[in-house]
CSV table of C-alpha atoms in Angstrom, one decimal:
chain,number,residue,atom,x,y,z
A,987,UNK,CA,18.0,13.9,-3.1
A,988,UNK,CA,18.2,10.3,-2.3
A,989,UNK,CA,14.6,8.3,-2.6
A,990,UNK,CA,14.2,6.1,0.4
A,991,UNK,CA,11.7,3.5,0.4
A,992,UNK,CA,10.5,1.9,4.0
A,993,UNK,CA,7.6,-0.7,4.2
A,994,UNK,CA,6.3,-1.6,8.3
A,995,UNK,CA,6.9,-4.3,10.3
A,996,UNK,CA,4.1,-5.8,12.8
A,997,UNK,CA,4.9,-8.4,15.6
A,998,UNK,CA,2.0,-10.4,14.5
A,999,UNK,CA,0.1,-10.8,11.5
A,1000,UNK,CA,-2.8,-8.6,11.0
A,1001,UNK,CA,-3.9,-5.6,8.4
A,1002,UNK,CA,-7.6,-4.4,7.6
A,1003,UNK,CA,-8.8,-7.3,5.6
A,1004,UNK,CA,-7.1,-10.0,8.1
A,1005,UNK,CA,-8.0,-11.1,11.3
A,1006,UNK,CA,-5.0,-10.6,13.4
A,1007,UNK,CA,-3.8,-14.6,13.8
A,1008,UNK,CA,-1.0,-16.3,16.0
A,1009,UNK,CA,0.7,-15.1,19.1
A,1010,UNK,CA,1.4,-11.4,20.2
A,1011,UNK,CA,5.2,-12.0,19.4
A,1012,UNK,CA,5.6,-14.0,16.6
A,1013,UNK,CA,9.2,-14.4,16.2
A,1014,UNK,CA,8.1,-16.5,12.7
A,1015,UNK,CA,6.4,-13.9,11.0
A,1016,UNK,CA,9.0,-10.9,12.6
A,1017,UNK,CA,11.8,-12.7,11.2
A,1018,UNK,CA,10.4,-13.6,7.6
A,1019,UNK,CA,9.0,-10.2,7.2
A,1020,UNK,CA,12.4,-8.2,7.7
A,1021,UNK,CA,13.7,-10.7,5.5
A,1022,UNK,CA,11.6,-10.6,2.9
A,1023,UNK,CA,11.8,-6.4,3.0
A,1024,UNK,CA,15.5,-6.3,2.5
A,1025,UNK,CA,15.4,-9.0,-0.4
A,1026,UNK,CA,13.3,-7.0,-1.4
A,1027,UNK,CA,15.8,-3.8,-1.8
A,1028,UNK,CA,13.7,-1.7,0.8
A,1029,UNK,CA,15.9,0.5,2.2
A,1030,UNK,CA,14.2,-0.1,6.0
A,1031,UNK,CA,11.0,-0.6,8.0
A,1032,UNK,CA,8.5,1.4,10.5
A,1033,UNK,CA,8.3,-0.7,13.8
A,1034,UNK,CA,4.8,1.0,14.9
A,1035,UNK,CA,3.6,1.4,18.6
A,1036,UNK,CA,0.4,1.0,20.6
A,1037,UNK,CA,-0.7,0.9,23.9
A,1038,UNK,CA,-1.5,-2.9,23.8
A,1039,UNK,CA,1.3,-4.2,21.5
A,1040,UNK,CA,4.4,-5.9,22.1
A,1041,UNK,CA,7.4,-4.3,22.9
A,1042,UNK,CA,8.8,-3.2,19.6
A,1043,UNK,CA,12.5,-2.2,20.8
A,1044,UNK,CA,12.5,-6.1,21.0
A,1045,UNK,CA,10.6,-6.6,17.5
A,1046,UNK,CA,13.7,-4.2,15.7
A,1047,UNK,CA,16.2,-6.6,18.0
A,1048,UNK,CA,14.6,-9.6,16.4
A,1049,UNK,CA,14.6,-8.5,12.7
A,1050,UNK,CA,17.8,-6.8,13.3
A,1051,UNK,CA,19.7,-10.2,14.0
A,1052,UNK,CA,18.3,-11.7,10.7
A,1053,UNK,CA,19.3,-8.9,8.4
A,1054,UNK,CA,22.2,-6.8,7.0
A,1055,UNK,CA,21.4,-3.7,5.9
A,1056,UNK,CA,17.9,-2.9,6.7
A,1057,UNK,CA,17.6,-0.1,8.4
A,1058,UNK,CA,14.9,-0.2,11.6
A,1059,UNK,CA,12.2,3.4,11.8
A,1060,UNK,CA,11.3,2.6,15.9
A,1061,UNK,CA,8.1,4.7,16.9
A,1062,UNK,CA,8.7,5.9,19.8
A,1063,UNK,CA,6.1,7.4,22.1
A,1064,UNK,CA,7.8,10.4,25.0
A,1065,UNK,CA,6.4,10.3,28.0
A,1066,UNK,CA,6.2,6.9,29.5
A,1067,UNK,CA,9.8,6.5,30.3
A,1068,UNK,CA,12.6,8.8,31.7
A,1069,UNK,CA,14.1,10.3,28.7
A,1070,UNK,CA,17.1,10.0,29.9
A,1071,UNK,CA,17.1,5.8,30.3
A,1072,UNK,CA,15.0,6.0,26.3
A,1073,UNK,CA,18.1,7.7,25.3
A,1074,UNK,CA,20.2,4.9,26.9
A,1075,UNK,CA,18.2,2.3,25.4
A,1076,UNK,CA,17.9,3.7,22.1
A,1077,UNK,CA,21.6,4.4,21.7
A,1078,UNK,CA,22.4,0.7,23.0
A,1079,UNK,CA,19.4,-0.7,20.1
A,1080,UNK,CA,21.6,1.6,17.8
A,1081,UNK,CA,24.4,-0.3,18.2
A,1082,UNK,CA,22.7,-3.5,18.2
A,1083,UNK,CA,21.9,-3.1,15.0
A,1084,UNK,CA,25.0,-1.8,13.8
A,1085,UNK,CA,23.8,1.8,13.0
A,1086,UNK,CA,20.6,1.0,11.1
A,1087,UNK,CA,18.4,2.8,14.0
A,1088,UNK,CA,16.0,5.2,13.3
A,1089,UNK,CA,13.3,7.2,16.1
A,1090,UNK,CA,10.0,8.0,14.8
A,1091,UNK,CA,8.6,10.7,17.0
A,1092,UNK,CA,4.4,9.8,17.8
A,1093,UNK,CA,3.1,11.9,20.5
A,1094,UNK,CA,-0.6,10.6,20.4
A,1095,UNK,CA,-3.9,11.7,18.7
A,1096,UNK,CA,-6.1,9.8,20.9
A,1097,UNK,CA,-6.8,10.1,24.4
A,1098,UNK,CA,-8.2,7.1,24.9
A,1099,UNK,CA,-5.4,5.2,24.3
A,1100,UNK,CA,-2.5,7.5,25.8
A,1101,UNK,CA,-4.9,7.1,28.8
A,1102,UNK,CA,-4.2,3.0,28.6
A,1103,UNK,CA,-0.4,3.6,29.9
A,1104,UNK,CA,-1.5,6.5,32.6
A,1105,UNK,CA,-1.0,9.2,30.1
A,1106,UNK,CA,-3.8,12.2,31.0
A,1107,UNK,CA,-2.1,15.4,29.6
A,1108,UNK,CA,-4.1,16.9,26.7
A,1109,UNK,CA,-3.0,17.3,23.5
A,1110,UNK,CA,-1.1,20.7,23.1
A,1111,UNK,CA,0.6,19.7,26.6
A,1112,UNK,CA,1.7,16.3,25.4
A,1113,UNK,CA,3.7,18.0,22.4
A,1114,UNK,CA,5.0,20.7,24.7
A,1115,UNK,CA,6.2,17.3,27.2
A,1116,UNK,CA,7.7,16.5,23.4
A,1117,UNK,CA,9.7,18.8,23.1
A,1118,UNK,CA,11.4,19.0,26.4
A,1119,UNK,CA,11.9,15.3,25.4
A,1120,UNK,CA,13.5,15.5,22.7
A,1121,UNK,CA,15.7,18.1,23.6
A,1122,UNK,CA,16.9,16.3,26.6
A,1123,UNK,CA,17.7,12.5,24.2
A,1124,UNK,CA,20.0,15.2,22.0
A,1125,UNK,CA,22.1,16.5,25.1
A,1126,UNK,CA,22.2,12.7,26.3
A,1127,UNK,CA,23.4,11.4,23.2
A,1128,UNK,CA,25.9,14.4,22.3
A,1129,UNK,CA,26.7,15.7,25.7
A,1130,UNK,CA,30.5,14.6,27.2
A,1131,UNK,CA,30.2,15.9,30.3
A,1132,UNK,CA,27.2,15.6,32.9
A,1133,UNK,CA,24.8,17.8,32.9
A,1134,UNK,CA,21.1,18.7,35.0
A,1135,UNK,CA,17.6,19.7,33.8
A,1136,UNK,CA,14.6,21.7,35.8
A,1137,UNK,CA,12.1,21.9,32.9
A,1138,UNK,CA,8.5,21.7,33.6
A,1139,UNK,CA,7.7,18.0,32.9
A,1140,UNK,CA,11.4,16.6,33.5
A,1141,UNK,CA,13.7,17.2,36.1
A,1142,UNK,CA,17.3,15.5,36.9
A,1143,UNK,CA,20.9,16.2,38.2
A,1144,UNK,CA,24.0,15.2,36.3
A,1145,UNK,CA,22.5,12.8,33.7
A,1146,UNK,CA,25.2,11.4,31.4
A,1147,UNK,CA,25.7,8.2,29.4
A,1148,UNK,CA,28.9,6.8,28.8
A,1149,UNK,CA,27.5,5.1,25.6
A,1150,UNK,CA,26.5,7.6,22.9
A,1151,UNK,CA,25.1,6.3,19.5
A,1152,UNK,CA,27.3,4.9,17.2
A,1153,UNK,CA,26.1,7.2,14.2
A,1154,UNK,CA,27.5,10.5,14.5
A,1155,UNK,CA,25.6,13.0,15.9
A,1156,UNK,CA,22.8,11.2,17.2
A,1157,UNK,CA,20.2,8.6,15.9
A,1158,UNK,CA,18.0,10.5,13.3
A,1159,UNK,CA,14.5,11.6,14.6
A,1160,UNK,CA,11.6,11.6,12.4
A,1161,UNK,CA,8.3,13.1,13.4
A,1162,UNK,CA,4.7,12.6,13.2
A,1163,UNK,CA,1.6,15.2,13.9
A,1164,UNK,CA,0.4,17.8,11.7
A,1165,UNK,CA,-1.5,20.2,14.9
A,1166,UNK,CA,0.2,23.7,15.0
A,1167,UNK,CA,1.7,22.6,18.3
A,1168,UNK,CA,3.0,19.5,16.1
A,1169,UNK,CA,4.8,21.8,13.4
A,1170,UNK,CA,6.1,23.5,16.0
A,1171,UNK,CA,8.1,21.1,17.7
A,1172,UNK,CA,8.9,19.5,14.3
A,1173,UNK,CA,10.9,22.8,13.4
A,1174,UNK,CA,13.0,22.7,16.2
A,1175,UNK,CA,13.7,19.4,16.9
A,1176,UNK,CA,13.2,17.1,13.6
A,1177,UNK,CA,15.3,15.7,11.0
A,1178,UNK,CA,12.7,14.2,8.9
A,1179,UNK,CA,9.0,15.5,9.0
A,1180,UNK,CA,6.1,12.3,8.1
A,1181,UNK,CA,2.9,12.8,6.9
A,1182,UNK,CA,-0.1,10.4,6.0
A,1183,UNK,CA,-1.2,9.8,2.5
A,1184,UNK,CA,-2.5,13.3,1.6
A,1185,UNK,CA,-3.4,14.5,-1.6
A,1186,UNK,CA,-0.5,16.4,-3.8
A,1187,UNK,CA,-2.4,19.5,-3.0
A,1188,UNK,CA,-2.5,18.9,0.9
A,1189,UNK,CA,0.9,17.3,1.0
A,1190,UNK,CA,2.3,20.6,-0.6
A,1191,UNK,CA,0.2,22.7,1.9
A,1192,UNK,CA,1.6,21.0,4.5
A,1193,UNK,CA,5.6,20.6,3.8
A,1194,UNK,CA,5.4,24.2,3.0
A,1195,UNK,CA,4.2,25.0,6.7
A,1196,UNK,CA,6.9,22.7,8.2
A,1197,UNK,CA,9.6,25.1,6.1
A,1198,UNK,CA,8.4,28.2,7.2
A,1199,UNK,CA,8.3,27.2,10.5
A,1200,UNK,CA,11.7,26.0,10.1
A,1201,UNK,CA,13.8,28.1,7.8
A,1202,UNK,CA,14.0,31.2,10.7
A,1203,UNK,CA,15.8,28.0,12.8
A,1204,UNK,CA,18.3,27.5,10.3
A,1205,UNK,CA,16.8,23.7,9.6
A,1206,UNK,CA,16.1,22.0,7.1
A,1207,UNK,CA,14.0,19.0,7.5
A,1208,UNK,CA,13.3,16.5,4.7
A,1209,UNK,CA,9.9,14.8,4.3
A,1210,UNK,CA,8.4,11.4,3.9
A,1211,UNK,CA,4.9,10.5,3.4
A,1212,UNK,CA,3.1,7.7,4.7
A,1213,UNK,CA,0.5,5.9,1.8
A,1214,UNK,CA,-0.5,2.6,0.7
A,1215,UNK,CA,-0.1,0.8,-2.1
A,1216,UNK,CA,-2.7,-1.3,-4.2
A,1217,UNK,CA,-1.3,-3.3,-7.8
A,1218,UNK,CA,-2.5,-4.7,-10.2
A,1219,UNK,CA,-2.3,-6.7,-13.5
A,1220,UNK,CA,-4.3,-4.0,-15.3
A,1221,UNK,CA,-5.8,-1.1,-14.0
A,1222,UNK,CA,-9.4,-2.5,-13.9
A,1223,UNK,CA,-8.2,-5.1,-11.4
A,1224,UNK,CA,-6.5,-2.7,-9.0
A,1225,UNK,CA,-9.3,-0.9,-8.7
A,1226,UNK,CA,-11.3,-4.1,-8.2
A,1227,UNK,CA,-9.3,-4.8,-5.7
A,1228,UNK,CA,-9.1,-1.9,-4.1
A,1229,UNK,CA,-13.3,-2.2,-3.7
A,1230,UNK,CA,-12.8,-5.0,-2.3
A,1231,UNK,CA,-10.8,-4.4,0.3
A,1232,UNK,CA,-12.3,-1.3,0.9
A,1233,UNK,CA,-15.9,-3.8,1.2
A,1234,UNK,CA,-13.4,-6.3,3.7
A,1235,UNK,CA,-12.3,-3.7,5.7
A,1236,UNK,CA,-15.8,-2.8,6.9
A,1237,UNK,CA,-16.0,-6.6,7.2
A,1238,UNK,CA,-13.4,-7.2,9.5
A,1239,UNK,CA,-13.8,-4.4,11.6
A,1240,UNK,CA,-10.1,-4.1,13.1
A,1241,UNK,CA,-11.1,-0.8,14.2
A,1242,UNK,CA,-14.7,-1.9,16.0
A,1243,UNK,CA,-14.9,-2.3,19.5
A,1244,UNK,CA,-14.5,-6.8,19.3
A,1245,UNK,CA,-11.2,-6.0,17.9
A,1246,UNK,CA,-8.5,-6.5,20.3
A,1247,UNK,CA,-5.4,-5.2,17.8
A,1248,UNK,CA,-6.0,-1.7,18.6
A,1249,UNK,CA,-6.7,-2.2,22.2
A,1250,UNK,CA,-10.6,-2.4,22.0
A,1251,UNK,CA,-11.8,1.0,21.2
A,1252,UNK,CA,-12.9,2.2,18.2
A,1253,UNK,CA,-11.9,6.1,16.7
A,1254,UNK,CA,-13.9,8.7,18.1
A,1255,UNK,CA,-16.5,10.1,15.8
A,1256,UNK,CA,-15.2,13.5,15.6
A,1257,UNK,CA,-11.5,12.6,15.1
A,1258,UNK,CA,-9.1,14.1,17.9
A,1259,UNK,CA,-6.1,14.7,15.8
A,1260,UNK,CA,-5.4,17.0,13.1
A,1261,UNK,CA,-3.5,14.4,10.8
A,1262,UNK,CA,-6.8,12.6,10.6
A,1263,UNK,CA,-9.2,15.8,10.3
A,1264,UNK,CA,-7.0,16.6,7.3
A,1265,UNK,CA,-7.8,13.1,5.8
A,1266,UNK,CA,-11.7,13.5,6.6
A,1267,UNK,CA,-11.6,16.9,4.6
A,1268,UNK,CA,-10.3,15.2,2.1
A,1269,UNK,CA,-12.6,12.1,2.3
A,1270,UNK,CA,-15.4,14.8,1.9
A,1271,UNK,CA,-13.6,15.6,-1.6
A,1272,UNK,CA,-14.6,12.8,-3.4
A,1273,UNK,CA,-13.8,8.7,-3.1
A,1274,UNK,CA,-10.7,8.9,-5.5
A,1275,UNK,CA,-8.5,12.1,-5.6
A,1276,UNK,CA,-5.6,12.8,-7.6
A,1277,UNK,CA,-6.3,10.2,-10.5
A,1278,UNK,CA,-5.4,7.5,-8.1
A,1279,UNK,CA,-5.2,8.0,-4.2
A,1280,UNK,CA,-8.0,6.2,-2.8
A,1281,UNK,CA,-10.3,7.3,-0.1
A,1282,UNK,CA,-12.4,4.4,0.8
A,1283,UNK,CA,-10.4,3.0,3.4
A,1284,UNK,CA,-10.3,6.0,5.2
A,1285,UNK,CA,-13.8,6.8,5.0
A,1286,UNK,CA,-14.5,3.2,6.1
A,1287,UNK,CA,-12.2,3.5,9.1
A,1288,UNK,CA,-12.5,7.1,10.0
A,1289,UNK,CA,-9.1,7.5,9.4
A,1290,UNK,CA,-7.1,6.7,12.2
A,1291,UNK,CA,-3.9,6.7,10.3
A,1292,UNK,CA,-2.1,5.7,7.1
A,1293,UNK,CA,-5.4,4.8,5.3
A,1294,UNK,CA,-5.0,5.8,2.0
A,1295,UNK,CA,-4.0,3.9,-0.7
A,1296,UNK,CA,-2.5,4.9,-4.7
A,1297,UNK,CA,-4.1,2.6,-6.6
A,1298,UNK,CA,-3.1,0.9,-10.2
A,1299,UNK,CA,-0.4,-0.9,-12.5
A,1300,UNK,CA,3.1,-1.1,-10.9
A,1301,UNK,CA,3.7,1.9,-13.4
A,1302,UNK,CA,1.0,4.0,-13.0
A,1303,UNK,CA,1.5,3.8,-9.0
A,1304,UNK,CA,5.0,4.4,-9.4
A,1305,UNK,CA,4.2,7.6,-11.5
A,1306,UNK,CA,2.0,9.0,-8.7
A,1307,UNK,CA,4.4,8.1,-5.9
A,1308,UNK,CA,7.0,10.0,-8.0
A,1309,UNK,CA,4.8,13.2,-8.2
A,1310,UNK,CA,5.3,13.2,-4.4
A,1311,UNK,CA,9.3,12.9,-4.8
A,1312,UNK,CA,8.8,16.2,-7.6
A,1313,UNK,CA,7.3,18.1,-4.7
A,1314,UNK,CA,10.1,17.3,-2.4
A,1315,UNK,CA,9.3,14.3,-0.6
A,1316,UNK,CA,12.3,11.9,-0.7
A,1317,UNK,CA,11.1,9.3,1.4
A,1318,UNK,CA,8.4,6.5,1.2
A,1319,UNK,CA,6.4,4.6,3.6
A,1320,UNK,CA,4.6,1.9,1.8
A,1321,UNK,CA,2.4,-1.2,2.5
A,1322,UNK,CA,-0.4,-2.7,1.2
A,1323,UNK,CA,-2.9,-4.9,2.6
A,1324,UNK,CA,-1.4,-8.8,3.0
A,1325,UNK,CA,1.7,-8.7,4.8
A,1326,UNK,CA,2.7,-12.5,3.6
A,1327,UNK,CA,3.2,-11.3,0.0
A,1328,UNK,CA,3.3,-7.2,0.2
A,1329,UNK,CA,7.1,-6.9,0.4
A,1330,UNK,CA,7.7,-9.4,-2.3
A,1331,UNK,CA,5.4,-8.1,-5.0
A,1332,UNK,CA,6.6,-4.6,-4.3
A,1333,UNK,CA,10.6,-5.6,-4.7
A,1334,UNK,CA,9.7,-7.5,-7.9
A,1335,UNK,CA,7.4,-4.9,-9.8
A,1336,UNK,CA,7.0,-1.0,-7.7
A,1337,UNK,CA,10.5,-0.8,-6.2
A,1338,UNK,CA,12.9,-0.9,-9.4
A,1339,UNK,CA,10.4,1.5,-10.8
A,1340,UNK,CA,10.5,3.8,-8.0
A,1341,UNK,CA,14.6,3.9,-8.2
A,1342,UNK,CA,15.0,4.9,-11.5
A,1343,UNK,CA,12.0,7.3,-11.6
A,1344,UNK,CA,13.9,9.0,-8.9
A,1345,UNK,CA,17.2,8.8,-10.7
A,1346,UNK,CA,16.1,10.4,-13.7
A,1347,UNK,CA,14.3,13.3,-11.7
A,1348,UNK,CA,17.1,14.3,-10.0
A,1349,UNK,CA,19.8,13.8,-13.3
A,1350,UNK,CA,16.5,16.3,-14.7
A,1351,UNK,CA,16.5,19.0,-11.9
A,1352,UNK,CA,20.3,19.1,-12.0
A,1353,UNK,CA,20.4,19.8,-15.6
A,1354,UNK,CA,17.3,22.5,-15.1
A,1355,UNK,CA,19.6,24.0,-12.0
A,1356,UNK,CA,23.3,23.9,-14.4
């Protein structure tokens, strides 16, 4: 199975340890970072979504028209829109970019901020609203003829779209959410299933749950997982640094309620969503788990999202990662912490590693299967 390595793309600069600086949209920073990602032999980038951020159709527009072959993950949030103009809009970005489009499927974990944009269904009705969705951007994009829909949160007569996507098929939709509702939904309806930075153990647990649900369907999703990344020299200064970011992260306080990144409100203290429960368990396991996945940034932020870092020398964090590809996850959404010289140190010392780890795994498990 073919490794694919993403890294994320913000409009601005910000991350835990730095104050978000410069405007909202900085075309600078957008077009330097995509850039610097494919010099860096990513194969693409997450554009991620909030309730207070700019518009990142137009973020992927921008980095698209300053790069080649980088391929462009767009979260995408259902609900706010008709699906059938997202499906419009998403098929015309896919041809903006010359095929490199990818949909990342968020439905929300906290009602606090789905409640920002006017969004006041509760969880397990937001994924159902999902569903219907997603079902409806398939028959949009593969549909030649028009056609109506009476479901219970969408209703229409004779949608159709004279331009369908230009990759065959449809755009590939990955999806986010690990609830029961979430696993659901991703058995029906998703090509790739993402998960946060979980311990081997949980990650397992969890990609097996998204196969059974899937395998009566006849799908067969692959998986990515979501983690960070801290080098360095040695392994006594990655874990330096890793203590100090975790000591800057309480510093900076992106997530407190003076920060006005994430809209101004801080995670709940009993955590709405299951993908962050399942990192709290698993905070409550210890401040380092598997060898290297680190904790403390989680249990500094509460773990909102992809908080978790593997932590070490470009080898050893490539040798962690790859335990991850071993148990079937093929893809790879990595950051660190400093956005002006993540993407450069990874292509220069984690990437190559990553490549050829993965290349010798599989030219392994084809022998093992011959």
């Amino acid at each position: 199975m073919p490794i694919e390595l993403y890294g994320t793309l913000y409009p601005r600069l910000f991350s835990e340890v730095i104050p978000a600086e410069g405007p909202a949209f900085d075309t600078a920073h957008i077009e330097q970072r995509a850039e610097e990602h494919e010099a860096a032999d990513f194969d693409g980038v997450l554009l991620p979504h909030n309730s207070g951020w700019a518009d990142n159709i137009l973020t992927t527009a921008r980095a698209a028209g300053v790069t080649k072959r980088l391929k462009f993950l767009l979260a995408h949030r259902p609900g706010f829109i008709s699906p059938t103009l997202a499906a419009r809009k998403l098929a015309t970005l896919d041809h903006y970019t010359g095929g490199r489009l990818r949909v990342h499927i968020i439905t929300g974990g906290r009602n606090a901020e789905q409640r920002r944009d006017g969004d006041y269904l509760e969880h397990d009705d937001r994924y159902a609203r999902t569903d219907e969705y997603l079902e409806i951007l398939r028959n949009v994009w593969t549909k030649r003829e028009p056609f109506s829909h009476h479901g219970t949160h969408y209703r229409f007569e004779n949608a159709f779209s004279e331009l369908k996507p230009l990759q065959a098929g449809g755009i590939p939709i990955s999806f986010g959410g690990a609830s029961a509702p979430a696993i659901d939904v991703a058995a029906r309806r998703a090509d790739i299933f993402a998960l946060w930075g979980e311990s081997l153990d949980g990650a397992r647990e969890l990609t097996d749950s998204v196969r059974a649900a899937a395998r009566p369907l006849g799908r067969r999703p692959t998986f990515s997982i979501s983690i960070r990344v801290i080098l360095g020299a040695t392994e006594d200064e990655a874990w330096q640094r890793a203590r100090e970011i975790e000591h800057k992260t309480r510093e900076v306080g992106l997530w407190s309620p003076a920060s006005r990144v994430f809209g101004g409100h801080t995670p709940p203290a009993s955590a709405e969503n299951e993908g962050s429960r399942r990192l709290l368990r698993q905070v409550a396991q210890g401040d380092v788990l598997d060898q290297r996945l680190f904790m403390g940034v989680a249990k500094a932020t509460n773990a909102p999202g992809n908080t978790t870092a593997i932590v070490g020398t470009a080898p050893q964090v490539a040798e962690s990662l790859l335990e991850y590809y071993r148990a079937g996850i093929s893809g790879f959404l990595f950051r660190g912490f400093d956005p002006r010289s993540d993407a450069v140190e990874f292509g220069r010392e984690l990437i190559p590693l990553l490549r050829e780890g993965a290349r010798q795994i599989d030219v392994q498990q084809q022998g093992h299967a011959a």
